[in-house]
XYZ file of C-alpha atoms in Angstrom:
695
model
C -127.251 -46.915 -64.288
C -126.462 -44.023 -62.022
C -122.820 -43.547 -60.437
C -124.867 -44.022 -57.054
C -127.118 -47.133 -58.596
C -122.506 -48.498 -58.965
C -122.988 -49.214 -55.084
C -124.668 -51.625 -52.621
C -125.823 -50.611 -49.129
C -123.156 -51.966 -46.584
C -125.618 -53.395 -43.877
C -127.875 -55.140 -47.312
C -124.666 -56.663 -48.034
C -122.973 -58.366 -45.114
C -126.759 -59.680 -44.305
C -126.183 -61.272 -48.515
C -123.281 -62.765 -46.704
C -125.011 -64.510 -43.823
C -127.286 -65.678 -46.180
C -124.175 -67.359 -47.801
C -123.434 -68.924 -44.738
C -127.254 -69.868 -44.049
C -126.920 -72.118 -47.608
C -124.631 -73.692 -46.431
C -126.842 -74.982 -43.231
C -129.335 -76.277 -46.243
C -126.598 -77.973 -48.608
C -127.344 -81.755 -48.143
C -123.758 -82.002 -49.571
C -122.896 -80.680 -46.476
C -122.069 -83.020 -43.720
C -125.163 -82.876 -40.990
C -123.249 -81.527 -37.941
C -121.606 -79.442 -39.775
C -125.085 -78.078 -41.259
C -125.898 -77.683 -37.642
C -122.892 -75.341 -36.981
C -123.098 -72.928 -39.752
C -126.785 -72.599 -38.534
C -125.681 -71.757 -35.264
C -122.981 -69.874 -36.706
C -125.373 -67.652 -39.031
C -127.198 -66.816 -35.857
C -124.238 -65.346 -34.133
C -123.497 -63.764 -36.896
C -127.107 -61.741 -37.054
C -126.871 -61.439 -32.520
C -123.335 -59.806 -33.605
C -124.347 -58.045 -36.544
C -127.376 -56.302 -34.481
C -124.964 -55.448 -31.754
C -122.419 -53.240 -33.717
C -124.000 -52.404 -36.976
C -127.237 -51.888 -36.046
C -126.454 -50.773 -32.830
C -124.192 -47.980 -34.865
C -127.031 -46.806 -36.799
C -129.557 -46.223 -33.978
C -126.660 -43.876 -32.543
C -126.037 -42.469 -35.833
C -130.296 -41.768 -35.879
C -129.741 -40.382 -32.452
C -127.117 -38.297 -33.658
C -129.004 -36.564 -36.690
C -131.920 -38.234 -38.953
C -130.308 -36.391 -41.881
C -127.027 -38.960 -41.505
C -126.487 -40.389 -44.671
C -124.589 -43.043 -46.101
C -121.960 -41.599 -48.392
C -122.567 -44.475 -51.033
C -126.206 -45.402 -51.749
C -127.868 -42.033 -50.015
C -130.000 -44.151 -47.320
C -130.409 -42.509 -44.235
C -129.615 -44.360 -40.682
C -133.188 -44.974 -40.079
C -134.179 -46.552 -43.672
C -131.223 -48.287 -43.581
C -132.058 -50.105 -40.179
C -135.971 -50.693 -41.447
C -134.170 -52.062 -44.980
C -132.214 -54.624 -42.162
C -135.348 -55.208 -39.723
C -137.572 -56.576 -43.455
C -134.409 -58.576 -45.109
C -133.781 -60.133 -41.387
C -137.392 -61.321 -41.658
C -137.420 -62.627 -44.604
C -134.783 -64.586 -43.150
C -135.491 -65.914 -40.618
C -138.869 -67.510 -42.463
C -136.034 -69.859 -44.461
C -134.390 -70.252 -40.818
C -137.058 -72.172 -40.025
C -137.515 -73.982 -42.976
C -133.456 -75.353 -42.618
C -134.020 -75.791 -38.467
C -136.786 -77.775 -38.912
C -135.367 -79.575 -41.796
C -132.162 -80.449 -39.728
C -133.786 -81.562 -36.580
C -135.950 -84.354 -38.281
C -132.224 -85.464 -40.398
C -131.090 -85.395 -36.124
C -134.292 -87.696 -35.553
C -133.456 -90.221 -38.291
C -129.716 -90.390 -36.551
C -131.347 -91.060 -32.699
C -131.519 -87.424 -31.571
C -134.774 -85.380 -31.090
C -135.547 -82.342 -29.240
C -139.398 -82.658 -27.911
C -141.984 -80.110 -26.562
C -145.051 -80.976 -24.549
C -147.025 -81.358 -27.935
C -144.280 -84.392 -28.710
C -144.376 -86.398 -25.215
C -146.950 -88.846 -24.072
C -148.461 -88.543 -20.136
C -146.108 -90.672 -18.977
C -142.745 -88.320 -20.042
C -144.241 -85.332 -19.157
C -145.021 -86.787 -15.427
C -141.600 -87.411 -15.388
C -140.549 -84.153 -16.742
C -142.623 -82.397 -14.230
C -140.680 -83.979 -11.123
C -137.588 -82.856 -12.233
C -139.154 -78.868 -13.011
C -139.849 -79.735 -9.129
C -137.476 -80.901 -8.301
C -134.106 -79.562 -9.368
C -135.156 -76.815 -11.370
C -138.046 -74.438 -9.619
C -136.110 -74.180 -6.573
C -133.082 -72.247 -8.776
C -136.045 -69.591 -10.407
C -135.707 -65.897 -9.826
C -139.323 -65.145 -10.653
C -139.849 -61.328 -11.152
C -143.713 -59.743 -10.516
C -143.750 -56.404 -12.050
C -145.984 -53.975 -10.052
C -144.922 -50.584 -7.520
C -142.957 -52.717 -6.098
C -141.207 -54.526 -7.871
C -140.214 -52.632 -10.936
C -139.036 -54.178 -14.157
C -135.920 -55.578 -14.409
C -133.205 -55.218 -16.394
C -133.032 -57.443 -19.382
C -129.484 -58.944 -20.028
C -128.536 -58.692 -23.574
C -128.682 -62.794 -24.652
C -130.097 -64.404 -21.849
C -133.705 -65.538 -22.275
C -136.328 -64.866 -20.244
C -139.586 -66.682 -20.071
C -142.705 -63.974 -20.044
C -146.295 -65.140 -18.499
C -149.102 -62.200 -19.069
C -150.915 -63.201 -15.613
C -154.858 -63.018 -14.781
C -155.150 -62.629 -10.689
C -158.746 -62.883 -8.540
C -159.327 -59.477 -9.080
C -158.964 -59.345 -12.613
C -155.604 -57.414 -12.551
C -153.214 -58.776 -14.658
C -149.843 -58.992 -14.519
C -146.702 -59.505 -15.863
C -144.703 -61.918 -14.485
C -140.618 -62.706 -15.515
C -138.216 -64.954 -14.827
C -134.600 -65.818 -16.061
C -134.343 -68.919 -18.150
C -130.346 -70.089 -17.432
C -127.223 -67.963 -16.961
C -125.276 -71.925 -16.598
C -127.637 -72.727 -13.545
C -128.774 -75.610 -14.647
C -128.267 -77.528 -18.033
C -129.586 -76.577 -21.273
C -130.253 -79.727 -22.697
C -132.441 -81.832 -19.816
C -132.323 -85.444 -21.294
C -136.399 -86.224 -21.200
C -136.679 -89.534 -18.948
C -136.655 -93.043 -19.859
C -136.382 -91.988 -23.928
C -132.761 -91.981 -24.850
C -131.395 -89.533 -27.253
C -134.995 -87.355 -26.369
C -134.779 -84.194 -24.932
C -136.057 -80.481 -23.980
C -134.884 -77.346 -23.917
C -135.181 -75.783 -20.284
C -136.402 -72.612 -21.427
C -139.411 -74.492 -22.688
C -139.788 -76.646 -19.583
C -139.830 -73.596 -17.735
C -142.265 -71.811 -19.610
C -144.406 -74.886 -19.727
C -145.226 -74.633 -15.648
C -144.653 -71.523 -15.559
C -148.153 -71.363 -13.826
C -146.483 -73.729 -11.000
C -144.393 -70.830 -9.950
C -146.995 -68.227 -10.206
C -149.544 -69.885 -7.799
C -152.716 -68.240 -7.497
C -152.877 -66.602 -10.823
C -154.158 -67.756 -14.057
C -151.893 -67.360 -17.671
C -153.615 -65.210 -20.327
C -150.356 -65.672 -22.697
C -146.480 -66.831 -22.431
C -143.581 -66.414 -24.284
C -139.903 -66.895 -24.246
C -137.622 -63.276 -25.325
C -134.421 -62.568 -25.833
C -132.787 -58.643 -25.933
C -129.628 -57.722 -27.673
C -128.710 -54.942 -26.253
C -126.239 -51.707 -28.052
C -122.335 -52.793 -28.108
C -121.036 -49.984 -30.081
C -119.053 -47.362 -27.515
C -116.518 -45.339 -29.121
C -114.062 -46.082 -26.642
C -111.624 -42.408 -27.260
C -114.703 -40.708 -27.267
C -115.430 -41.718 -23.984
C -111.861 -41.971 -22.270
C -110.469 -39.404 -20.085
C -106.481 -39.532 -19.467
C -106.378 -38.962 -16.457
C -108.048 -42.486 -15.688
C -105.797 -45.654 -16.072
C -106.639 -47.148 -19.658
C -106.781 -50.322 -18.481
C -109.213 -49.977 -15.257
C -111.233 -47.427 -17.986
C -111.618 -50.921 -20.549
C -113.095 -52.657 -17.714
C -115.412 -49.955 -16.935
C -116.482 -49.749 -20.354
C -117.608 -53.656 -20.900
C -119.904 -53.249 -17.670
C -121.478 -49.800 -18.895
C -121.385 -51.539 -22.538
C -123.975 -54.538 -21.114
C -126.103 -51.954 -20.339
C -126.525 -50.310 -23.478
C -129.951 -49.084 -24.976
C -131.741 -52.346 -26.712
C -131.574 -53.002 -30.638
C -133.828 -55.758 -30.783
C -136.227 -57.552 -29.022
C -137.369 -61.401 -30.351
C -140.259 -63.536 -29.423
C -140.393 -67.478 -29.111
C -144.556 -67.358 -29.153
C -147.350 -64.603 -30.765
C -148.236 -62.537 -27.742
C -151.001 -59.650 -27.555
C -150.633 -56.855 -28.908
C -150.944 -54.685 -26.077
C -148.654 -57.108 -23.803
C -145.724 -56.692 -26.331
C -146.465 -53.037 -25.838
C -146.091 -53.158 -22.382
C -142.890 -54.898 -22.473
C -141.545 -52.654 -25.484
C -142.439 -49.612 -23.320
C -140.572 -51.335 -20.144
C -137.060 -52.392 -21.554
C -137.370 -49.137 -23.835
C -138.100 -51.291 -27.374
C -139.179 -49.545 -30.283
C -141.569 -52.142 -31.580
C -140.081 -51.954 -34.754
C -137.464 -53.805 -33.598
C -139.554 -57.363 -31.847
C -139.088 -59.896 -34.423
C -140.903 -63.528 -34.096
C -138.815 -66.551 -34.288
C -139.364 -69.153 -35.727
C -136.774 -71.162 -33.479
C -135.191 -70.924 -29.847
C -134.087 -68.018 -29.723
C -130.644 -69.137 -28.748
C -129.138 -72.353 -31.601
C -125.364 -72.765 -29.613
C -127.427 -76.040 -28.030
C -127.035 -76.873 -31.574
C -123.410 -77.883 -31.114
C -123.957 -79.911 -27.931
C -126.310 -82.684 -30.146
C -123.652 -83.150 -32.470
C -120.991 -83.587 -30.608
C -123.017 -86.579 -29.348
C -122.532 -88.054 -33.032
C -118.924 -87.799 -33.085
C -118.969 -91.701 -33.107
C -120.180 -91.209 -36.905
C -117.311 -89.938 -38.720
C -119.624 -89.454 -42.058
C -121.547 -86.524 -40.370
C -118.680 -84.472 -40.313
C -116.035 -83.251 -42.490
C -113.538 -85.456 -42.742
C -110.758 -84.557 -40.322
C -107.633 -82.182 -41.126
C -104.814 -81.499 -39.072
C -102.510 -78.778 -40.082
C -99.377 -80.127 -41.268
C -95.750 -78.900 -41.251
C -94.418 -76.207 -44.585
C -92.002 -78.296 -45.850
C -89.784 -74.573 -46.171
C -88.940 -75.604 -42.416
C -86.327 -78.535 -41.601
C -86.625 -80.207 -38.163
C -83.233 -79.650 -36.244
C -82.149 -76.280 -37.497
C -82.486 -72.996 -36.326
C -85.864 -71.480 -37.703
C -83.504 -67.865 -37.298
C -80.972 -69.277 -39.512
C -83.596 -70.567 -41.749
C -84.962 -67.905 -42.023
C -82.040 -65.791 -42.977
C -81.375 -68.329 -46.061
C -84.836 -67.575 -47.376
C -88.391 -65.870 -46.589
C -90.675 -68.205 -45.627
C -94.813 -68.627 -46.273
C -97.043 -70.351 -44.400
C -100.348 -70.912 -44.890
C -103.110 -71.264 -42.335
C -104.742 -73.709 -41.604
C -103.300 -76.043 -44.225
C -100.040 -75.301 -42.702
C -99.502 -75.441 -39.180
C -98.438 -72.349 -37.224
C -96.130 -74.158 -35.241
C -92.919 -72.920 -36.605
C -93.981 -69.543 -35.820
C -94.409 -71.088 -32.068
C -90.773 -72.584 -32.725
C -89.542 -69.248 -33.765
C -90.926 -66.768 -30.813
C -89.388 -69.932 -28.126
C -86.314 -69.769 -30.083
C -86.199 -65.911 -29.532
C -86.543 -66.497 -26.238
C -84.041 -68.573 -25.873
C -81.164 -67.069 -27.751
C -78.502 -65.262 -26.023
C -77.724 -62.824 -29.139
C -81.998 -61.868 -29.194
C -81.799 -58.262 -27.762
C -85.415 -57.332 -28.387
C -88.740 -58.671 -29.425
C -91.711 -56.720 -30.543
C -95.222 -57.557 -31.073
C -98.845 -56.065 -31.421
C -101.438 -58.545 -30.680
C -105.285 -57.626 -31.290
C -107.098 -61.289 -30.051
C -104.964 -64.354 -28.787
C -105.479 -67.898 -27.530
C -107.596 -67.891 -24.568
C -104.102 -70.163 -23.436
C -102.078 -68.183 -25.484
C -98.618 -70.035 -26.659
C -97.491 -66.728 -27.825
C -97.745 -64.640 -24.733
C -96.164 -67.082 -22.734
C -92.965 -66.591 -25.093
C -93.280 -63.421 -24.918
C -92.740 -63.475 -21.137
C -90.397 -66.289 -21.358
C -88.447 -64.011 -22.727
C -88.807 -60.840 -20.596
C -88.208 -63.430 -18.051
C -84.611 -64.254 -20.518
C -83.591 -60.096 -20.130
C -84.922 -59.823 -23.518
C -86.243 -56.493 -24.225
C -90.179 -56.620 -25.143
C -92.613 -54.373 -26.240
C -96.275 -55.080 -26.756
C -98.659 -53.397 -28.145
C -101.950 -54.645 -26.743
C -104.910 -53.264 -28.423
C -107.411 -53.353 -25.598
C -110.387 -52.226 -27.802
C -110.210 -55.686 -29.857
C -114.474 -55.693 -29.319
C -115.420 -59.155 -27.829
C -111.593 -59.546 -26.282
C -111.662 -56.982 -24.431
C -111.328 -59.219 -21.045
C -109.438 -61.846 -22.322
C -107.064 -58.866 -23.808
C -106.699 -56.607 -20.039
C -105.781 -60.695 -18.326
C -102.678 -60.919 -20.471
C -101.507 -57.283 -20.434
C -101.559 -57.944 -16.685
C -99.309 -60.938 -17.143
C -97.218 -59.642 -19.078
C -96.444 -56.627 -17.369
C -95.813 -58.715 -14.410
C -93.591 -60.777 -16.127
C -91.576 -57.590 -17.024
C -93.126 -56.641 -20.315
C -93.118 -53.110 -21.728
C -96.873 -53.056 -22.628
C -98.802 -50.289 -24.382
C -102.258 -50.580 -25.055
C -103.517 -48.797 -28.713
C -103.467 -45.048 -29.864
C -105.939 -42.463 -29.338
C -108.383 -41.756 -32.329
C -106.927 -45.471 -33.865
C -106.966 -49.237 -33.403
C -103.954 -51.315 -33.785
C -105.358 -54.141 -35.680
C -101.376 -55.116 -37.819
C -100.153 -58.372 -37.279
C -96.779 -57.298 -36.946
C -93.927 -59.124 -34.731
C -90.015 -57.992 -34.442
C -86.938 -60.073 -33.601
C -83.387 -57.842 -33.229
C -80.670 -60.045 -32.942
C -76.617 -59.559 -33.448
C -75.646 -60.858 -35.779
C -71.960 -62.005 -36.786
C -70.884 -58.539 -37.768
C -74.093 -55.992 -38.097
C -77.566 -56.257 -36.505
C -80.041 -58.694 -37.934
C -83.553 -58.041 -37.769
C -86.289 -61.273 -38.135
C -90.013 -59.720 -39.471
C -93.312 -61.843 -39.053
C -96.032 -60.055 -40.749
C -99.797 -61.518 -41.175
C -103.065 -61.596 -42.246
C -104.379 -62.622 -38.920
C -104.204 -63.268 -35.375
C -101.634 -64.458 -33.738
C -104.426 -67.000 -32.161
C -103.466 -70.899 -32.490
C -107.446 -71.974 -31.744
C -108.509 -69.899 -34.564
C -104.952 -70.766 -37.552
C -106.878 -73.565 -37.076
C -109.896 -72.381 -38.488
C -109.494 -69.580 -40.404
C -107.128 -69.112 -43.347
C -104.748 -66.507 -43.001
C -100.837 -66.181 -44.912
C -98.131 -65.378 -41.954
C -94.680 -64.237 -43.925
C -91.305 -64.812 -42.159
C -88.329 -62.562 -43.831
C -84.948 -61.068 -42.960
C -85.249 -58.471 -45.287
C -83.198 -55.405 -43.553
C -85.028 -52.956 -45.172
C -88.596 -54.812 -44.265
C -87.148 -54.992 -40.535
C -86.500 -51.257 -40.271
C -90.061 -50.222 -41.713
C -91.208 -52.753 -38.968
C -88.535 -51.162 -36.425
C -90.034 -47.720 -37.774
C -93.867 -48.732 -36.916
C -93.149 -50.034 -33.719
C -90.955 -47.043 -33.183
C -93.644 -44.195 -34.072
C -96.093 -46.947 -31.561
C -94.458 -46.458 -28.723
C -94.475 -43.085 -28.916
C -98.174 -42.840 -29.512
C -98.110 -42.036 -33.358
C -98.362 -44.000 -36.451
C -95.895 -43.458 -39.013
C -96.073 -40.691 -41.977
C -93.913 -42.591 -44.223
C -92.868 -45.942 -45.410
C -90.690 -46.838 -47.953
C -91.310 -50.693 -48.178
C -94.274 -51.376 -46.217
C -97.932 -50.420 -46.387
C -99.005 -48.689 -43.456
C -102.258 -47.275 -42.538
C -103.879 -44.875 -41.399
C -101.280 -42.646 -43.444
C -100.029 -45.314 -46.300
C -101.831 -47.942 -47.065
C -104.853 -46.497 -49.108
C -102.541 -43.885 -50.547
C -100.468 -46.147 -51.713
C -103.106 -48.764 -52.760
C -104.208 -45.482 -55.172
C -101.165 -45.514 -56.776
C -100.623 -48.672 -57.910
C -104.609 -48.956 -59.400
C -103.977 -45.917 -61.126
C -100.787 -47.181 -62.081
C -102.870 -50.234 -63.852
C -104.715 -47.327 -65.293
C -101.854 -45.600 -67.402
C -100.877 -49.404 -68.877
C -104.837 -49.462 -70.117
C -104.922 -46.179 -71.845
C -101.501 -47.407 -72.954
C -103.208 -50.516 -74.758
C -101.393 -52.395 -72.545
C -102.108 -55.268 -70.585
C -103.338 -54.092 -66.760
C -104.683 -56.401 -64.273
C -105.651 -56.087 -60.288
C -106.464 -59.252 -57.981
C -107.643 -58.556 -54.645
C -108.588 -61.349 -51.751
C -110.344 -59.549 -48.675
C -112.886 -60.140 -46.561
C -115.023 -56.864 -47.014
C -115.171 -53.814 -49.490
C -116.453 -50.464 -48.561
C -114.051 -47.886 -48.898
C -115.408 -45.880 -51.321
C -112.471 -43.772 -52.471
C -110.865 -47.133 -53.497
C -114.266 -47.989 -55.396
C -114.435 -45.237 -57.364
C -110.857 -45.625 -59.000
C -111.796 -49.462 -59.175
C -115.160 -48.378 -61.240
C -112.656 -45.697 -63.067
C -109.910 -48.471 -63.630
C -112.858 -51.423 -65.537
C -113.912 -48.375 -67.346
C -110.089 -47.930 -68.332
C -109.738 -51.876 -69.490
C -108.164 -53.260 -66.300
C -109.315 -56.671 -65.430
C -109.587 -57.161 -61.982
C -110.449 -59.783 -60.454
C -112.007 -59.579 -56.688
C -112.175 -62.199 -53.971
C -114.658 -60.842 -51.603
C -115.477 -63.609 -48.508
C -118.293 -60.446 -46.942
C -119.173 -56.906 -47.568
C -118.858 -55.859 -51.078
C -119.915 -52.624 -52.133
C -119.232 -52.174 -55.897
C -121.909 -53.910 -58.546
C -119.929 -55.697 -61.140
C -120.351 -56.400 -64.384
C -122.475 -53.293 -65.107
C -121.808 -52.207 -69.010
C -119.882 -48.766 -69.089
C -119.148 -49.074 -65.718
C -117.746 -51.907 -64.126
C -118.095 -54.616 -67.153
C -114.259 -55.516 -66.597
C -114.662 -56.551 -62.316
C -115.709 -59.901 -61.738
C -116.240 -60.555 -57.924
C -117.060 -64.102 -56.106
C -117.599 -64.541 -52.352
C -116.217 -67.877 -51.272
C -117.899 -69.443 -48.441
C -117.094 -73.782 -46.993
C -115.335 -75.097 -43.874
C -112.809 -72.577 -43.558
C -113.160 -68.870 -42.580
C -111.887 -67.301 -45.543
C -109.661 -63.858 -43.269
C -106.173 -63.907 -45.826
C -106.090 -60.705 -47.538
C -103.634 -60.547 -51.068
C -103.372 -57.687 -53.427
C -101.972 -57.800 -56.974
C -101.199 -55.409 -59.121
C -100.170 -55.750 -62.819
C -99.398 -58.712 -64.504
C -96.687 -61.216 -65.153
C -93.734 -59.143 -65.837
C -94.346 -56.113 -63.411
C -96.472 -57.782 -60.956
C -96.518 -57.188 -57.804
C -97.944 -59.338 -54.432
C -98.528 -57.736 -50.984
C -100.059 -59.836 -47.583
C -102.130 -57.418 -45.745
C -103.861 -57.095 -42.169
C -106.034 -54.454 -44.354
C -109.658 -54.556 -45.768
C -110.390 -52.238 -48.178
C -112.924 -50.700 -46.042
C -112.261 -46.788 -44.653
C -112.067 -47.891 -41.297
C -109.042 -50.429 -41.551
C -107.268 -47.543 -44.179
C -107.734 -44.699 -42.662
C -108.955 -45.158 -39.127
C -106.677 -48.292 -37.978
C -102.741 -49.229 -38.069
C -102.624 -52.022 -40.325
C -99.736 -53.418 -41.932
C -99.210 -54.447 -46.214
C -95.987 -55.995 -46.606
C -94.499 -56.817 -50.333
C -93.348 -60.975 -51.012
C -89.819 -59.664 -52.471
C -88.892 -63.745 -52.729
C -89.828 -64.612 -56.833
C -91.456 -68.350 -55.523
C -93.419 -67.245 -52.981
C -95.097 -64.780 -55.114
C -95.755 -66.820 -57.711
C -97.104 -69.550 -55.081
C -99.519 -66.906 -54.076
C -100.574 -65.959 -57.798
C -101.489 -69.774 -58.453
C -103.225 -69.577 -55.090
C -105.575 -67.069 -56.097
C -105.819 -68.630 -59.840
C -107.063 -71.360 -57.913
C -109.862 -69.917 -56.306
C -110.756 -67.733 -58.857
C -111.536 -71.476 -61.081
C -113.580 -72.229 -57.222
C -116.873 -73.714 -58.925
C -117.916 -75.892 -55.639
C -118.065 -73.227 -52.984
C -118.528 -69.696 -54.863
C -120.751 -67.498 -56.032
C -120.519 -64.703 -57.700
C -122.089 -61.451 -57.615
C -124.047 -60.110 -60.806
C -125.204 -56.600 -61.567
C -127.924 -57.435 -59.619
C -126.508 -57.320 -56.418
C -127.493 -61.247 -56.225
C -124.662 -64.163 -55.335
C -125.403 -66.741 -57.401
C -123.630 -70.454 -57.524
C -120.563 -70.709 -59.932
C -121.771 -73.609 -62.331
C -119.331 -74.189 -65.578
C -118.268 -77.728 -66.813
C -115.009 -77.205 -65.996
C -113.974 -80.364 -63.624
C -115.203 -80.039 -59.830
C -112.904 -77.649 -57.664
C -113.315 -76.857 -53.882
C -110.721 -74.467 -53.192
C -110.210 -75.001 -49.816
C -110.514 -79.132 -49.838
C -108.049 -78.768 -52.926
C -105.448 -76.832 -50.282
C -106.019 -79.437 -47.625
C -104.354 -82.344 -50.379
C -101.833 -79.825 -51.469
C -100.622 -79.532 -47.578
C -101.079 -82.700 -46.979
C -99.006 -83.972 -50.006
C -95.810 -81.491 -49.949
C -95.225 -82.580 -46.365
C -95.095 -86.561 -47.215
C -93.066 -85.940 -49.787
C -90.960 -83.744 -47.071
C -90.889 -86.031 -44.825
C -89.632 -88.401 -47.310
C -87.388 -86.316 -48.425
C -85.869 -87.054 -45.089
C -86.254 -90.010 -44.382
C -83.999 -91.072 -47.723
C -81.977 -88.247 -46.298
C -81.668 -89.985 -42.469
C -82.767 -86.163 -41.174
C -85.562 -86.778 -38.147
C -89.028 -85.262 -39.799
């Protein structure tokens, strides 16, 4: 096998990840309503993939048809062609899963119908509903010389009809179906539990809108537009950056289409005309076997909440036993480093930390990087309170957090109004680090309290994503964090960082140095080990060094949820490298780096995946876990995930993922951590009760 054959294309690897999501929707041992959720996630993932990744490939192809992926050497055009082929294959599987789930919903008393599945009486009732509740709200368009083809909004469903007039001339009619004007699911009168999609109702009665014409063919369509805008390339330094981003969001809504979906087969001529009008290459037209937007599945699932067996067993994040109620959080962190593991443990101690700092007379400043925050953010509210209490509050709000720009813009305005110093990121780099620094006057010196995490400061996702959050009073880590914030305030990035790994200048090189160290141990005949838990692996420099490590005899274990561009298990090249992916109830999001065997082990948690965009084009932070107890806890957690034989799939040398099957006792790592959190919290409550302390 040649060196090039050891790589897997990034886009095709991502589709393999989304296929694993689809497989969860197909699993009979997953509760029905959770399967509905997985199917909806599969589609929303795919929508974003077309908007961002396919959009990026289209841009590359526009620049030059000779540009090639640096690993598999495919051109952008070749990658798009392979993506479209794979998506069509996956769509057939999606349709089969969808049909199966609808059949199971019927057994629960819910039925999604169309006009082939209802009687005349119900049909007349729906027609009356259309006439009285919908028809007057429609905005039909007849395409012609005096009424040009309309702009089609990305993600919106439209009813399209090919019409023939009395004079024999053919026309094209279009009706937007939605935008919140009427409910997506319309109850069938007199048939409890039965409903119809509003776009299907509109399409059926579309002849009543275009009176005087004969309907020749009709379909529902949906456009997906490119959302990949390079903000830094377009930015003019004479503009207010926040207002520039507001305009950029508006511009993104009008970018070129990268996909046209059809719900029904249309005449080839009309498809050609649609593509010409909408400026969509015909190769990007996909026929869907399911409704074009599956978000309504969540609405159907919500009607079954009275049946808990159709959902995962309810789990509430537990309070960490490492924190004791009634004592100041800052004091507890000063005594010993703390590590929270979301969603198994609650985010509450970190929120309490911010609240406490906001009201502590000795606290001088709070500095923080914000990438994605909740719509109703207690984190931001605490920062605002701190500023109103006279603290120095410095916040870097990354306005380029894709699809969260509007939320971040609104929060940045509120932070500024409260008196916080707000900056909006750096030229040429996204600030993706999860970093918070609290500076406090101690009895005889300045104290630093640093929080570094793998996930966003978002209370909602902290209940859905697996992430890690370190809180430490280590002065060296605090000084390193202070240097990062000082650089950010000046619009710069740190060139050196003795303790923290900080991209873009001192993360990739430090990872490579530690891999090199394990290679040296292996070549000296000593045991050597590397472990990574990340979301994606695409950085070719790191991939090549991992191949070298495997060839030297280093054992490499990788838990890679999504994209993995490295083919493991290839004799003579990557036979010492194992890759698994865990897709389950929670989104695996934490990043852990492990270097070395037990006696010299180094463990880091990080905001950075091993992707070139993270290691070289973003500000990211990885922190060493210095406390031996926390370090051992992370290693044990990593080992549990490696033993998962319920939700894990292993990547083989042929590039195929297969579910892990072995003779070991069944182990679902996420369920294991839920039980562990519940037991630890219960033990802590019992201990508090025995000591007479509040739990």
